[in-house]
XYZ file of C-alpha atoms in Angstrom:
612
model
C 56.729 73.007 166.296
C 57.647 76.154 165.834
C 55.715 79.508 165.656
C 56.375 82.750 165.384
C 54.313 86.155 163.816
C 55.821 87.218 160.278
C 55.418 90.295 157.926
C 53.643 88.991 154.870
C 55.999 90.538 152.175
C 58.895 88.617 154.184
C 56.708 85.381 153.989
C 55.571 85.495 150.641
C 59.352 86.955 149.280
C 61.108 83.619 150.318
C 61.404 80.990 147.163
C 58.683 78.563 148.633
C 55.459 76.886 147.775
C 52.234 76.438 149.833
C 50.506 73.451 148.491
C 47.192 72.652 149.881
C 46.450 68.730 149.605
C 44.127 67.080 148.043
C 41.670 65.786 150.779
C 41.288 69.332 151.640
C 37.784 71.065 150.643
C 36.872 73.742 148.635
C 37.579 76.941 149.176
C 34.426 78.184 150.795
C 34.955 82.036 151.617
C 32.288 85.021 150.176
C 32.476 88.438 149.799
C 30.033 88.902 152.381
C 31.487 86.111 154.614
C 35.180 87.345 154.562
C 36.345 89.428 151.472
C 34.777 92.687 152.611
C 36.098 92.612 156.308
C 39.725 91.405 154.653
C 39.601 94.557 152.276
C 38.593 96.972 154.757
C 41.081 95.825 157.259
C 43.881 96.159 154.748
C 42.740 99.501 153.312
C 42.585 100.877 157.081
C 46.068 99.758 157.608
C 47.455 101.778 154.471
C 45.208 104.360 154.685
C 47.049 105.119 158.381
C 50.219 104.415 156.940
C 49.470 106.742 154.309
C 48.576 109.131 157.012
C 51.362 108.897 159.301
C 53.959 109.123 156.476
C 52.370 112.348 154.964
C 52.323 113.573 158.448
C 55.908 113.172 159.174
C 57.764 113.218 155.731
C 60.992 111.610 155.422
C 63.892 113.857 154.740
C 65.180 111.283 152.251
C 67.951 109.967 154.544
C 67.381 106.541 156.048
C 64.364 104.395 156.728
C 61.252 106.108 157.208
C 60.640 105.893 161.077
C 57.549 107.154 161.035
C 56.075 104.035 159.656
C 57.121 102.402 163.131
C 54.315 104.207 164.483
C 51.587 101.899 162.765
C 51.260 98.582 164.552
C 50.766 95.502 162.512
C 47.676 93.747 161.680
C 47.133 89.491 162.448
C 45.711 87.696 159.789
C 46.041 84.887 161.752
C 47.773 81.298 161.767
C 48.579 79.247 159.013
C 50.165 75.652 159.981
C 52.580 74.466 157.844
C 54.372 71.079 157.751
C 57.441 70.798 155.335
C 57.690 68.247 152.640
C 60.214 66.344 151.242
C 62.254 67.774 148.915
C 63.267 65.940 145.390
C 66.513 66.899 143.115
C 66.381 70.768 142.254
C 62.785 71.277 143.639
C 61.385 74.337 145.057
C 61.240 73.916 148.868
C 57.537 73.432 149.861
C 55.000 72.889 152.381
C 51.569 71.518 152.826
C 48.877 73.734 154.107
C 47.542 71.766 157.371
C 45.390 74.767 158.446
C 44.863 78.137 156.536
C 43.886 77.376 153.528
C 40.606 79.490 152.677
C 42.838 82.221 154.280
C 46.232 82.215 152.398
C 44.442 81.494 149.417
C 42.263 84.475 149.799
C 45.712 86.813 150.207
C 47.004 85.324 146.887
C 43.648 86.753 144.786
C 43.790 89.580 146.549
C 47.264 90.492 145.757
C 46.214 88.809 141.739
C 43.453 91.934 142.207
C 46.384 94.433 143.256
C 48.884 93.007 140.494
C 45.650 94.188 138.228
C 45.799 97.781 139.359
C 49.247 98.015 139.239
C 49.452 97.085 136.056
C 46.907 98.718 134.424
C 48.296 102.087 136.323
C 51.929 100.984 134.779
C 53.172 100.972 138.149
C 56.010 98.350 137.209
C 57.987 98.781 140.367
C 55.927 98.005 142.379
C 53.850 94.823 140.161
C 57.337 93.321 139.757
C 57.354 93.284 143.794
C 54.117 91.729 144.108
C 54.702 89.150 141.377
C 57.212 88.172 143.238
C 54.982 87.266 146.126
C 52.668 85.476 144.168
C 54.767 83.799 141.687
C 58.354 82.065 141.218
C 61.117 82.910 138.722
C 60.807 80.385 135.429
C 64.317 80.051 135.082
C 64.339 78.410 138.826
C 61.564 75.596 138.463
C 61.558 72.109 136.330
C 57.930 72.141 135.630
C 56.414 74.638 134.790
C 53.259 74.338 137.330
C 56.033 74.801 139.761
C 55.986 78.870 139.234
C 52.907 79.304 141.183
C 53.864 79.602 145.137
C 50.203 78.235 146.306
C 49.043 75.145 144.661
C 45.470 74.144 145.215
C 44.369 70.357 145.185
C 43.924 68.375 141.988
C 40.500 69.609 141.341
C 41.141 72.691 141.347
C 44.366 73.468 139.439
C 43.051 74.271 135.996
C 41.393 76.984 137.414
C 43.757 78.465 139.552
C 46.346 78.590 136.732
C 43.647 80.240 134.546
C 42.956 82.478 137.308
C 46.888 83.824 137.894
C 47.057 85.051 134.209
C 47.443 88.373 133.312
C 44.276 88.407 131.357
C 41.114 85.834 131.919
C 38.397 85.466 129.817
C 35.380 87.385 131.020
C 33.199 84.447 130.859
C 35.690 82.457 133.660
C 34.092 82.812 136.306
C 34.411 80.676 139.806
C 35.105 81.635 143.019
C 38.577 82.370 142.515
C 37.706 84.287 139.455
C 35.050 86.297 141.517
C 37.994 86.983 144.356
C 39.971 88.180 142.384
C 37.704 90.446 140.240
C 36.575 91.749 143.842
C 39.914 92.417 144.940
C 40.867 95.019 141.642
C 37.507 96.903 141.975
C 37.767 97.516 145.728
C 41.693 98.962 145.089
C 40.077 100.842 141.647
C 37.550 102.151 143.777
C 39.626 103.674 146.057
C 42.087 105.747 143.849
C 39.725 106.580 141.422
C 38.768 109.949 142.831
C 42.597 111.094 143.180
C 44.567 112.603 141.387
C 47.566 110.561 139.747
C 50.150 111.341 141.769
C 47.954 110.758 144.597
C 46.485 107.872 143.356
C 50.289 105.987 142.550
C 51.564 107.307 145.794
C 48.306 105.481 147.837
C 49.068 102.075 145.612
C 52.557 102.101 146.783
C 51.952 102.700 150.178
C 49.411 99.776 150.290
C 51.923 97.444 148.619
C 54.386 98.514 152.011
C 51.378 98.142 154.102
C 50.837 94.457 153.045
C 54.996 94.228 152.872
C 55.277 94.942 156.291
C 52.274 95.745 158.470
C 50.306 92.611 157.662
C 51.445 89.744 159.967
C 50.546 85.983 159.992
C 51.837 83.851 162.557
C 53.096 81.201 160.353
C 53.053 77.232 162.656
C 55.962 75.261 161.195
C 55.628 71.648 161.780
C 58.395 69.065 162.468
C 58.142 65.253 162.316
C 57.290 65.010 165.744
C 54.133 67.379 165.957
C 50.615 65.846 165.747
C 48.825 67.829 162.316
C 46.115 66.535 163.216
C 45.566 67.040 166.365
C 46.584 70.990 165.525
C 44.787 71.392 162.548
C 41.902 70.650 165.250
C 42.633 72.995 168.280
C 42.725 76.268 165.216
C 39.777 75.024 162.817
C 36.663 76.602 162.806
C 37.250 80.688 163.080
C 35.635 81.778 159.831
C 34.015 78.887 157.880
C 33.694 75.652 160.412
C 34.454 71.997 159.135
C 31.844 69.870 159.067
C 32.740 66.170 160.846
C 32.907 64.734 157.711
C 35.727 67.336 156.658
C 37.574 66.130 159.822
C 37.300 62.672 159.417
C 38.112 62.878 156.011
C 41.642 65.189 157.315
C 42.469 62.687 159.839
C 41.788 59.729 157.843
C 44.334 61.051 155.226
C 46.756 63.001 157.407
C 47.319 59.483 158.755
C 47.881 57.693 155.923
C 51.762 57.792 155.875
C 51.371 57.557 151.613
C 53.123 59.370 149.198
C 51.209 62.526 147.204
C 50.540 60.617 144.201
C 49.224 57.531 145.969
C 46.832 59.906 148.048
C 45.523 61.869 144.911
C 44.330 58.587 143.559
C 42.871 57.259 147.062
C 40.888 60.646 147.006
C 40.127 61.047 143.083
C 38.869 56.652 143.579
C 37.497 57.009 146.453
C 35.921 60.891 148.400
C 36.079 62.804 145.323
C 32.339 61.816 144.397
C 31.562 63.852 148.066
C 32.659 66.813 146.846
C 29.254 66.611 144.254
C 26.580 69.457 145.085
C 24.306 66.886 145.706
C 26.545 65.828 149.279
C 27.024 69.351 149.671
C 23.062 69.255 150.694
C 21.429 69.285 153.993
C 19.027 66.746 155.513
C 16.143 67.382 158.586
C 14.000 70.600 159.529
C 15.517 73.454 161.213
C 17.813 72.781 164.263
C 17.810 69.271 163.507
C 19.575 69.758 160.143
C 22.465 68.089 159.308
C 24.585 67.939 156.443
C 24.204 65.325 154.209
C 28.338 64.185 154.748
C 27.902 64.462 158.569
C 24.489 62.142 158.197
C 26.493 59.562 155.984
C 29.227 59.466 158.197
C 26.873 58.727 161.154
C 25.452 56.152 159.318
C 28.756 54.425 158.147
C 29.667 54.719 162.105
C 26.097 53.418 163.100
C 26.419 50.539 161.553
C 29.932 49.778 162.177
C 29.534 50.235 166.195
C 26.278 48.655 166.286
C 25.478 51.779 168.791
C 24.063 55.379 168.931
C 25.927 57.890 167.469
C 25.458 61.510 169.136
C 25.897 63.904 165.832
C 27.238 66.646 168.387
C 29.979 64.349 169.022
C 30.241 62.790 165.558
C 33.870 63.843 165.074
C 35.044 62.263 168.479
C 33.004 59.308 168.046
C 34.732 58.251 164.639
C 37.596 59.361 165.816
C 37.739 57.006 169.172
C 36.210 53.991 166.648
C 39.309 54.728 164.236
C 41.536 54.349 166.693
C 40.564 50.596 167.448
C 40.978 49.034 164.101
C 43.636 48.815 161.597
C 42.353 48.857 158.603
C 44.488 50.033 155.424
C 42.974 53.768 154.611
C 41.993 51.934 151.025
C 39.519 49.721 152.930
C 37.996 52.127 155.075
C 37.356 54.780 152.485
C 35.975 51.698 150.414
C 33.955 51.067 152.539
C 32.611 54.911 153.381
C 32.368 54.761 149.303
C 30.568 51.710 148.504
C 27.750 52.520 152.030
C 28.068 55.998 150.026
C 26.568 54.514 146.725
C 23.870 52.637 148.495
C 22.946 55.618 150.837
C 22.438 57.829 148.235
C 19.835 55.662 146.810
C 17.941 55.963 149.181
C 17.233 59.759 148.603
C 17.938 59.508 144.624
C 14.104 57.953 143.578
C 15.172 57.991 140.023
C 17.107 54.970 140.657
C 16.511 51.107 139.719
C 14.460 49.688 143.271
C 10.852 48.561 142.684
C 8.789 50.773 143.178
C 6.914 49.841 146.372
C 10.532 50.291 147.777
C 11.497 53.923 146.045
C 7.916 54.764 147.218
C 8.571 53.722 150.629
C 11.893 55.799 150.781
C 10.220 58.716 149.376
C 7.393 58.630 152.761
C 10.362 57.976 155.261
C 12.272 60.943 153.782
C 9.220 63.135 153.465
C 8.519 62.369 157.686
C 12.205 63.141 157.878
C 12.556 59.175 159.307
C 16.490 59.694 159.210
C 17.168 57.281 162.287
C 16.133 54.609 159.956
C 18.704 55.246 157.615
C 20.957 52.902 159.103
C 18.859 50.144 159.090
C 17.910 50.832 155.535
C 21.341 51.419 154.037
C 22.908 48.295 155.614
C 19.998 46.111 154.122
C 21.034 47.572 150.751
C 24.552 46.399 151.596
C 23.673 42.577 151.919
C 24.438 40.254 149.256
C 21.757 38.538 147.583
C 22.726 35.413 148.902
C 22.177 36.833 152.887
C 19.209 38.934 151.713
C 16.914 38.220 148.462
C 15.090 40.823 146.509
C 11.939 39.647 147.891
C 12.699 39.751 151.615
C 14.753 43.598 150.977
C 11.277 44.090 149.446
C 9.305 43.124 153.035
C 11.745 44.086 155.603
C 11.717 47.566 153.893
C 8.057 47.525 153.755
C 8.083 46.959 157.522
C 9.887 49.436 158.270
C 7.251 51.667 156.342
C 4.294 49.747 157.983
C 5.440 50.818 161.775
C 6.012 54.037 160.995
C 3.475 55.028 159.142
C 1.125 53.292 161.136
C 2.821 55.173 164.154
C 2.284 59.006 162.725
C -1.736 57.937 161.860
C -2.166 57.019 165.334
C -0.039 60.165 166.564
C 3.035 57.885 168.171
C 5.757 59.852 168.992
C 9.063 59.841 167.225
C 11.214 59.865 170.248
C 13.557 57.001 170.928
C 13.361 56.218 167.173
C 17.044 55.870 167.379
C 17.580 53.327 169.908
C 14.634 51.936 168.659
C 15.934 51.324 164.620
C 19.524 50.625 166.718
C 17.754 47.664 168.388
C 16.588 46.515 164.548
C 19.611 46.637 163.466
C 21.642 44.818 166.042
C 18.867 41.695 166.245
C 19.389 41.985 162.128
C 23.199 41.622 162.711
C 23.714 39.325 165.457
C 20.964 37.017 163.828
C 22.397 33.414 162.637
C 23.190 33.154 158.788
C 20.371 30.462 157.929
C 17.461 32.962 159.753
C 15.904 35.319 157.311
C 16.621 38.728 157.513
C 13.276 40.301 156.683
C 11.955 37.712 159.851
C 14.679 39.003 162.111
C 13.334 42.725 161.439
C 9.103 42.117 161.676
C 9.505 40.587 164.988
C 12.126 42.964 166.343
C 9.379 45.696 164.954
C 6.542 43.687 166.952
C 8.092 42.792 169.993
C 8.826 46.961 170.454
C 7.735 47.829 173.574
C 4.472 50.055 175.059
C 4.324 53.628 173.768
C 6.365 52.403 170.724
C 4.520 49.669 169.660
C 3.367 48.306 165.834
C -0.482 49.688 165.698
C -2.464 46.749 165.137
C -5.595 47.020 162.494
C -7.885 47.732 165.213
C -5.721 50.515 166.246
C -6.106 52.041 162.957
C -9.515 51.579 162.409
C -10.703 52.825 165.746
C -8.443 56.249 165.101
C -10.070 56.775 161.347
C -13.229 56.429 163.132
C -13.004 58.317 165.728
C -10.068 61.069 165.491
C -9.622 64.190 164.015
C -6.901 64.386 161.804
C -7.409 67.767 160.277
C -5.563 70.181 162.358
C -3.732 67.220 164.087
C -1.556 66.386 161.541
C 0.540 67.961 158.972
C -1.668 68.289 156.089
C 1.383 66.901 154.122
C 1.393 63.688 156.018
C -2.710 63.732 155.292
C -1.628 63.540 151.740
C 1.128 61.420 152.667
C -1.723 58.554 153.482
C -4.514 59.355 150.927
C -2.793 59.095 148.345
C -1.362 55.322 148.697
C -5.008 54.455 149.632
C -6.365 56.229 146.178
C -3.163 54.480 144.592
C -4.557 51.459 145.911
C -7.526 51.056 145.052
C -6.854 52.351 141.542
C -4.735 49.629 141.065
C -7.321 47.339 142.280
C -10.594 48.754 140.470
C -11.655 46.519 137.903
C -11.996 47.785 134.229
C -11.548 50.967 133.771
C -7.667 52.163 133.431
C -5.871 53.520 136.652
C -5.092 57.560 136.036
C -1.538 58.481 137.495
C -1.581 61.545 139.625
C 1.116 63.393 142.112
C -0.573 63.459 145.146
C 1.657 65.748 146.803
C 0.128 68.738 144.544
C -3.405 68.214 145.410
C -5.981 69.943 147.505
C -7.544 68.326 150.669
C -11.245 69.049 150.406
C -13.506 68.597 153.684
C -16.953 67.156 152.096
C -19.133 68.100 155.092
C -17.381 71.803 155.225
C -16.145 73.196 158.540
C -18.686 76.359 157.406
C -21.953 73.827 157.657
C -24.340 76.166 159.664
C -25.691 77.956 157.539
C -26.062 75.770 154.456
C -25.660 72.519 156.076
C -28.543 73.108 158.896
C -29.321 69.763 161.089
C -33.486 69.640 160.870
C -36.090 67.581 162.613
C -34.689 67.260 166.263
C -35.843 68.949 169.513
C -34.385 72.234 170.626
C -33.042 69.387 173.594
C -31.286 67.187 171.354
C -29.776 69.841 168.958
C -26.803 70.771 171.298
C -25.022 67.542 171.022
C -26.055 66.771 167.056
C -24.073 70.049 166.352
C -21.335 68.755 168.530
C -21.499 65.282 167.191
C -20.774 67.341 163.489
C -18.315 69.147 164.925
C -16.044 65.836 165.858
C -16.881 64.612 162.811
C -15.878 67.251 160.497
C -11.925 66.907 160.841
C -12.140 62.583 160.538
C -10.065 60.676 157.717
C -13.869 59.810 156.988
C -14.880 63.425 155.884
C -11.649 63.977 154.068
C -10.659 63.678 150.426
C -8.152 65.149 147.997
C -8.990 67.158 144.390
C -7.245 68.150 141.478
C -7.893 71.893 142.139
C -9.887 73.894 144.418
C -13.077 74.150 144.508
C -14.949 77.999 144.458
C -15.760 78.776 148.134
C -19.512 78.692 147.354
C -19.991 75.634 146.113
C -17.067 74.601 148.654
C -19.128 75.767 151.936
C -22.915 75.463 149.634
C -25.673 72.547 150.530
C -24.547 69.065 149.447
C -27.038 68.913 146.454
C -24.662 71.727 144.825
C -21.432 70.131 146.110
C -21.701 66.235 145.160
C -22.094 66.897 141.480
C -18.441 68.993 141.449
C -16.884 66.275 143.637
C -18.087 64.024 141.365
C -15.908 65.786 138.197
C -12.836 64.827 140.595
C -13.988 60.925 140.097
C -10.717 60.227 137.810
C -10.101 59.889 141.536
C -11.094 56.627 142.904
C -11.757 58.605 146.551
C -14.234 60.418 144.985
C -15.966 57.929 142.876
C -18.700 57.134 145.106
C -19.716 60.584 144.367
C -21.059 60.252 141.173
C -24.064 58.373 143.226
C -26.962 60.279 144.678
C -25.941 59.518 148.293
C -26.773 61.331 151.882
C -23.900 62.828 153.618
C -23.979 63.000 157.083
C -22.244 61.915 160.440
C -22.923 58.280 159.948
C -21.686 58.091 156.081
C -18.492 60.052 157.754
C -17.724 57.194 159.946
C -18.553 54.541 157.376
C -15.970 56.007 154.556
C -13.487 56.240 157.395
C -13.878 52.465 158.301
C -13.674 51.932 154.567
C -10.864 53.915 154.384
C -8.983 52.281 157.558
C -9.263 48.734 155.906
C -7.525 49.797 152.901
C -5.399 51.627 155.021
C -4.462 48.272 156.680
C -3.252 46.417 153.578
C -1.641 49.432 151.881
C 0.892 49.123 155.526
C 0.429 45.701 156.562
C 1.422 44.571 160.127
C 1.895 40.737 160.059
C 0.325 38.987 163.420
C 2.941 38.309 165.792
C 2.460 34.262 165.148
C 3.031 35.383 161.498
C 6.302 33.284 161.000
């Protein structure tokens, strides 16, 4: 390896090209991110050139020593490792580290080469195309002019974007660079005079020339990328683990470029989708959704706990102990990919008790299960049939549902969906899958256990929910039970609605004094009646949903006013029993919620341990 800090102009002057490879990902920097701080730095740096030389003019006679007085300015590294040359080639180089930073110094100088130009400075453009481009007469291909060449994806654009003139409606990030680049150098000769104005320009092409300095990391055959690329990533615009795994996976591939292109265009190209580009969890817990997959893919290839701090070392240690062909481990990453996505894409072909299920887990942010879940998806039909994907998924939704009802806590979830998943695994071929996974759910132990039915009943009963839980995860169970028993009402036609945008309603209102007055008892026994309300208010029992809100009157008014507009909301089978002229009181709270629990029970049904 060797290293050593160069003057850009002297970098960019020599006849060769930077090509970044394909696995590498997308150039990522902002204006607010990096493209300001980049364009004041340089701008300082000429502007004290500028100074100095005005300061002490040269007599004409010689170099210009007072330029010596300016010290340089670090970029920073770019690694480089050469590659082999063929016939008459240009030399070149891949980009191993750098990338989003030498690509940023090629727009800016495209931005410069604008202002030049367009000032008919042609001195001093012919010096900077010279930096950014190669002589035609010295290339075989044409593509071979421009000294950086981004991966596959990108080239179109980047060629479009090195033209002397680009459409006004091209616009990407390159495009935007670029654009940025010209107005900040417009900007800050527009106020001068010409003379003044040319004379600045020219001094900031010698600033960049010779007082910006990169230290440039040449490679040899011996040196680790890798391992380098590691040890300088992550100054500006960290790589996620999935970025690194992807770099190592590649870097060690030993292939040639074109075989690599089509490993990456077959195979991780669909990652570089917005949709992957997403982010999955609730604040500090969010992850990206590569890093998740990745976790997942290593999950169920260990058969252990994967610590997402450590996700990089982890698949780096498990790649070291097999010897698979790069085609059959990105395969593999692709193909868990497909199935993973699923998962989170409900427009897709699963039944719909299935999608349904997927959409709660997500929604409660379940992401330990993931594992479990994708690898069942991965089983042939002939190790797992449609109908026993269809149970073990619904146990899966069963325990945890049943869990956040009776307020079980979601630590250990991921030792606890690891243990699933290894008793799925290690199970014999003949045993059913789906069997495997109910009694690995059952035989969990104390404090997280499978709620039994009495469990559930005795919480609807007798627990306040309201201010407990998310209202969202209120919701979350109404609305299966109302599904429910649509489906299951005889005659009339089930009405579709989303749950998710409707309004929990309290029918015995948390306001109840003054409209809702408890008569007939003894100043004595009053106390605990009101009490006795009080724990009864915030019950499954006393909760519904509606398709709007209703006015705060008739919202906190007596029940004789209120019935008749919960009734309207009947299309609702949870409000049906409305439209009769019932009492509603402590007692018909508790009964509703037992009603409510049983459905409740076969909406998530927990089989009895003896159930095989």
């Amino acid at each position: 390896m060797k290293a050593a800090d160069q003057e850009l102009g002297l970098v960019l002057t020599r006849e060769r090209r930077f090509l970044i490879p394909t696995y590498q990902r997308d150039y990522e920097w902002t204006e607010a991110g990096q493209w300001q701080l980049l364009g004041d730095d340089i701008l300082d740096v000429a502007h004290r050139l500028a100074g100095t030389r005005a300061a002490t003019p040269n007599s004409g006679k010689g170099t210009d020593t007072s330029d010596e007085s300016i010290g340089p300015h670090f970029l920073g590294a770019v690694v480089l490792e050469a590659l082999p040359q063929r016939g008459a080639q240009v030399n070149a180089c891949a980009i191993i580290d750098g990338q989003q930073r030498l690509t940023t110094v090629f727009l800016l100088l495209r931005g410069l080469l604008d202002v030049l130009n367009e000032r008919g400075l042609t001195t001093r453009a012919r010096q900077v195309r010279k930096w950014i481009l190669i002589n035609p007469d010295d290339v075989e291909e044409d593509f071979e002019v421009y000294k950086l060449w981004p991966r596959r994806r990108d080239r179109d654009s980047w060629q479009e974007v090195m033209e002397d003139v680009i459409s006004s409606d091209f616009t990407n990030r390159y495009a935007d660079a670029r654009r940025y680049f010209y107005d900040r150098f417009i900007a800050e000769v527009e106020n001068l005079s010409v003379t003044d104005a040319d004379g600045f320009l020219g001094t900031l092409v010698d600033a960049l020339a010779t007082k910006i300095k990169l230290v440039i990391v040449d490679l040899d055959n011996s040196d680790d990328a890798q391992l380098i690329f590691e040890v300088l990533n992550g100054r500006q615009t960290p790589l996620s683990a999935a970025d690194l795994v992807k770099n190592l996976l590649f870097m060690r591939a030993g292939s040639s470029d074109q075989e690599l292109d089509k490993l990456y265009d077959t195979y991780w190209a669909p990652f570089d989708d917005e949709w992957w580009s997403g982010t999955i969890g609730r604040g500090h817990a969010a992850r990206g959704r590569r890093d998740q997959l990745l976790a997942t893919w290593l999950t169920i290839k260990t058969s252990d706990e994967v610590n997402l701090g450590r996700l990089y070392g982890e698949a780096r240690n498990y790649l070291n102990t097999v010897s698979d062909p790069l085609q059959v481990i990105l395969g593999g990453i692709h193909e868990l990919a497909r199935e993973y996505k699923s998962i989170y894409d409900h427009e897709d072909n699963d039944p719909k008790p299935i999608a349904d299920a997927y959409k709660r887990l997500e929604k409660l942010g379940i992401t330990t299960a993931i594992p479990l879940l994708a690898w069942l998806r991965t089983l042939p039909l002939t190790r797992l049939t449609a109908q026993q994907h269809a149970r073990s998924v619904a146990a899966i939704d069963s325990f945890v549902v049943r869990r956040v009802i009776t307020g079980g806590q979601t630590r250990g979830y991921g030792r606890a969906f690891l243990e699933v998943l290894q008793a799925a695994q290690q199970a014999q071929e003949k045993t059913p899958v789906d069997e495997v996974i109910i009694s690995a759910l059952l035989d969990r132990p104390n404090g997280q256990s499978w709620p039994t039915d009495e469990e559930i009943i005795d919480d609807f009963c007798t627990r306040s929910f309201y201010g407990r839980m998310r209202q969202d995860n209120i919701r979350l169970i109404l609305g299966p039970i109302d599904a429910y028993l649509q489906k299951h009402k005889s005659k009339t036609e089930s009405a579709f609605f989303n749950y998710d945008e409707l309004t929990i309603e309290h029918i015995l209102p948390r306001e109840w004094r003054d409209t809702w007055k408890i008569t007939g008892l003894t100043p004595e026994l009053l106390p605990e009646a009101e009490n006795q309300r009080d724990r009864s208010i915030h019950r499954m029992g006393n909760l519904t949903l509606i398709t709007g809100n209703l006015n705060s009157s008739v919202s906190n008014g007596p029940w004789a006013n209120k019935r008749p507009e919960l009734a309207k909301h009947s299309n609702l089978t949870l409000n049906s029993v409305f439209k009769d002229d019932i009492e509603w009181n402590e007692i018909a709270i508790e009964e509703r919620g037992k009603d409510l629990a049983l459905v409740t029970c076969k909406v998530w049904s927990r089989p009895n341990p003896n159930h095989s």
